[in-house]
Amino acid sequence: MKAVRWVLGLIVMGLHYLTLPRRGKRSPQAQQQVEEALTGYALYQLPTCPFCVKVRRAMRRLNLPLEVRDVKADERHRQDLINGGGKMKVPCLRIDHADGHSEWMYESSDIVAYLEGRFPVDK
Ligand SMILES: N[C@@H](CCC(=O)N[C@@H](CS)C(=O)NCC(=O)O)C(=O)O
């Protein structure tokens, strides 16, 4: 089972790198504003999880260099996800709001839709 998962992960990563989407464009000022806003965001994920790859591809398409936290490589991130989000499931987008509370968004499609609405790129 571990070997099957490893091979599938390799295929997912290979396809991802072979078909990397083009980075979206914004004016330099708009990009700077976006990057400042992104300091409150982090994606909890696993490198070869296909749903996480889907979100990372959207991040690239939308030119969103937000922090990516690997829940397998770092036990603290795993614990933060379980304690804060309530379950060990990835991908999960953490949004730290100005009033101090954190929002934990699960489901790759919801995350992609949120990022597309919040940080559109120029056409
Ligand atoms: N419908 C979810 C599926 C996410 C999912 O199944 N993630 C797997 C990793 S590929 C996971 O975290 N599994 C752990 C679990 O469900 O407990 C999405 O689109 O985000």
Coordinates of C-alpha atoms and ligand atoms in Angstrom, one line a residue:
M1 CA 0.0 0.0 0.0
K2 CA 2.9 2.3 0.9
A3 CA 4.5 1.5 -2.5
V4 CA 1.3 2.2 -4.4
R5 CA 0.9 5.5 -2.6
W6 CA 4.6 6.3 -3.4
V7 CA 4.1 5.6 -7.1
L8 CA 0.9 7.6 -7.3
G9 CA 2.6 10.5 -5.6
L10 CA 5.4 10.3 -8.1
I11 CA 2.9 10.4 -11.0
V12 CA 1.0 13.3 -9.4
M13 CA 4.2 15.3 -8.9
G14 CA 5.5 14.4 -12.4
L15 CA 2.3 15.5 -14.1
H16 CA 2.3 18.6 -12.0
Y17 CA 5.8 19.7 -13.0
L18 CA 5.2 18.7 -16.7
T19 CA 2.2 20.9 -16.9
L20 CA 3.0 23.8 -14.5
P21 CA 0.5 26.6 -15.0
R22 CA 1.6 30.1 -16.0
R23 CA 2.0 32.6 -13.2
G24 CA -0.8 35.2 -13.3
K25 CA 0.2 38.9 -13.6
R26 CA -0.6 42.0 -11.6
S27 CA 1.0 45.5 -11.6
P28 CA 4.0 45.6 -9.2
Q29 CA 2.0 47.7 -6.7
A30 CA -1.0 45.3 -6.8
Q31 CA 1.4 42.4 -6.4
Q32 CA 3.0 44.0 -3.4
Q33 CA -0.4 44.6 -1.8
V34 CA -1.3 41.0 -2.3
E35 CA 1.9 39.8 -0.8
E36 CA 1.4 42.0 2.2
A37 CA -2.1 40.5 2.7
L38 CA -0.7 37.0 2.4
T39 CA 1.3 37.3 5.6
G40 CA -1.8 36.2 7.4
Y41 CA -2.3 33.1 5.2
A42 CA -0.8 29.6 5.3
L43 CA -1.6 26.4 3.5
Y44 CA -1.3 23.2 5.5
Q45 CA -0.6 20.4 3.0
L46 CA 1.3 17.3 1.9
P47 CA 3.6 17.6 -1.2
T48 CA 2.1 14.6 -3.1
C49 CA -1.6 14.9 -2.1
P50 CA -3.5 15.5 -5.4
F51 CA -5.9 17.9 -3.7
C52 CA -3.0 19.9 -2.3
V53 CA -1.4 19.9 -5.8
K54 CA -4.7 21.3 -7.1
V55 CA -4.5 24.2 -4.6
R56 CA -0.8 24.8 -5.2
R57 CA -1.5 25.0 -8.9
A58 CA -4.2 27.6 -8.3
M59 CA -1.7 29.5 -6.1
R60 CA 0.7 29.6 -9.0
R61 CA -2.0 30.6 -11.5
L62 CA -3.0 33.4 -9.2
N63 CA 0.7 34.3 -8.3
L64 CA 0.1 33.9 -4.6
P65 CA 3.4 33.1 -2.8
L66 CA 1.7 32.2 0.5
E67 CA 3.4 30.1 3.2
V68 CA 3.1 26.3 2.7
R69 CA 3.3 24.1 5.8
D70 CA 4.0 20.4 5.4
V71 CA 2.1 18.5 8.0
K72 CA 4.2 15.3 7.6
A73 CA 7.6 17.0 7.8
D74 CA 6.8 19.2 10.8
E75 CA 4.9 17.8 13.8
R76 CA 4.1 21.3 15.0
H77 CA 2.2 22.1 11.9
R78 CA 0.3 18.8 12.2
Q79 CA -0.6 19.6 15.8
D80 CA -1.6 23.1 14.9
L81 CA -3.9 21.8 12.1
I82 CA -5.6 19.3 14.4
N83 CA -6.0 21.7 17.3
G84 CA -6.9 24.7 15.3
G85 CA -8.8 23.2 12.4
G86 CA -10.3 20.3 14.2
K87 CA -9.1 17.5 12.0
M88 CA -6.0 16.0 10.3
K89 CA -7.1 16.6 6.7
V90 CA -5.3 18.5 3.9
P91 CA -5.3 20.8 2.2
C92 CA -6.4 23.4 4.7
L93 CA -6.1 27.1 4.3
R94 CA -5.4 29.0 7.5
I95 CA -6.4 32.7 7.5
D96 CA -5.3 34.8 10.5
H97 CA -7.6 37.8 10.8
A98 CA -6.7 41.2 12.1
D99 CA -8.9 40.7 15.2
G100 CA -6.8 37.7 16.2
H101 CA -9.0 34.8 15.3
S102 CA -8.0 32.2 12.8
E103 CA -10.2 30.7 10.1
W104 CA -9.5 27.1 8.9
M105 CA -10.8 26.4 5.5
Y106 CA -10.9 22.7 4.3
E107 CA -11.9 21.4 0.9
S108 CA -9.6 22.1 -2.1
S109 CA -12.5 23.4 -4.3
D110 CA -13.6 25.9 -1.5
I111 CA -10.0 27.1 -1.1
V112 CA -9.5 27.6 -4.8
A113 CA -12.8 29.5 -5.1
Y114 CA -11.9 31.6 -2.2
L115 CA -8.5 32.5 -3.5
E116 CA -9.8 33.2 -7.0
G117 CA -12.4 35.6 -5.6
R118 CA -10.1 37.3 -3.1
F119 CA -7.0 37.7 -5.2
P120 CA -7.9 37.9 -8.9
V121 CA -5.2 38.4 -11.5
D122 CA -5.2 40.7 -14.5
K123 CA -6.8 39.1 -17.6
Ligands
LIG1 N1 -12.5 16.5 -0.6 C1 -11.2 16.9 0.0 C2 -10.3 15.7 0.0 C3 -9.0 15.9 0.8 C4 -8.4 14.6 1.2 O1 -8.9 13.5 1.0 N2 -7.1 14.7 1.6 C5 -6.4 13.5 2.1 C6 -4.9 13.6 1.6 S1 -4.8 13.4 -0.1 C7 -6.4 13.6 3.6 O2 -6.1 14.6 4.2 N3 -6.8 12.4 4.2 C8 -6.7 12.3 5.6 C9 -8.1 12.1 6.2 O3 -9.1 12.2 5.5 O4 -8.2 11.8 7.4 C10 -10.6 18.0 -0.8 O5 -10.9 18.2 -2.0 O6 -9.8 18.8 -0.2

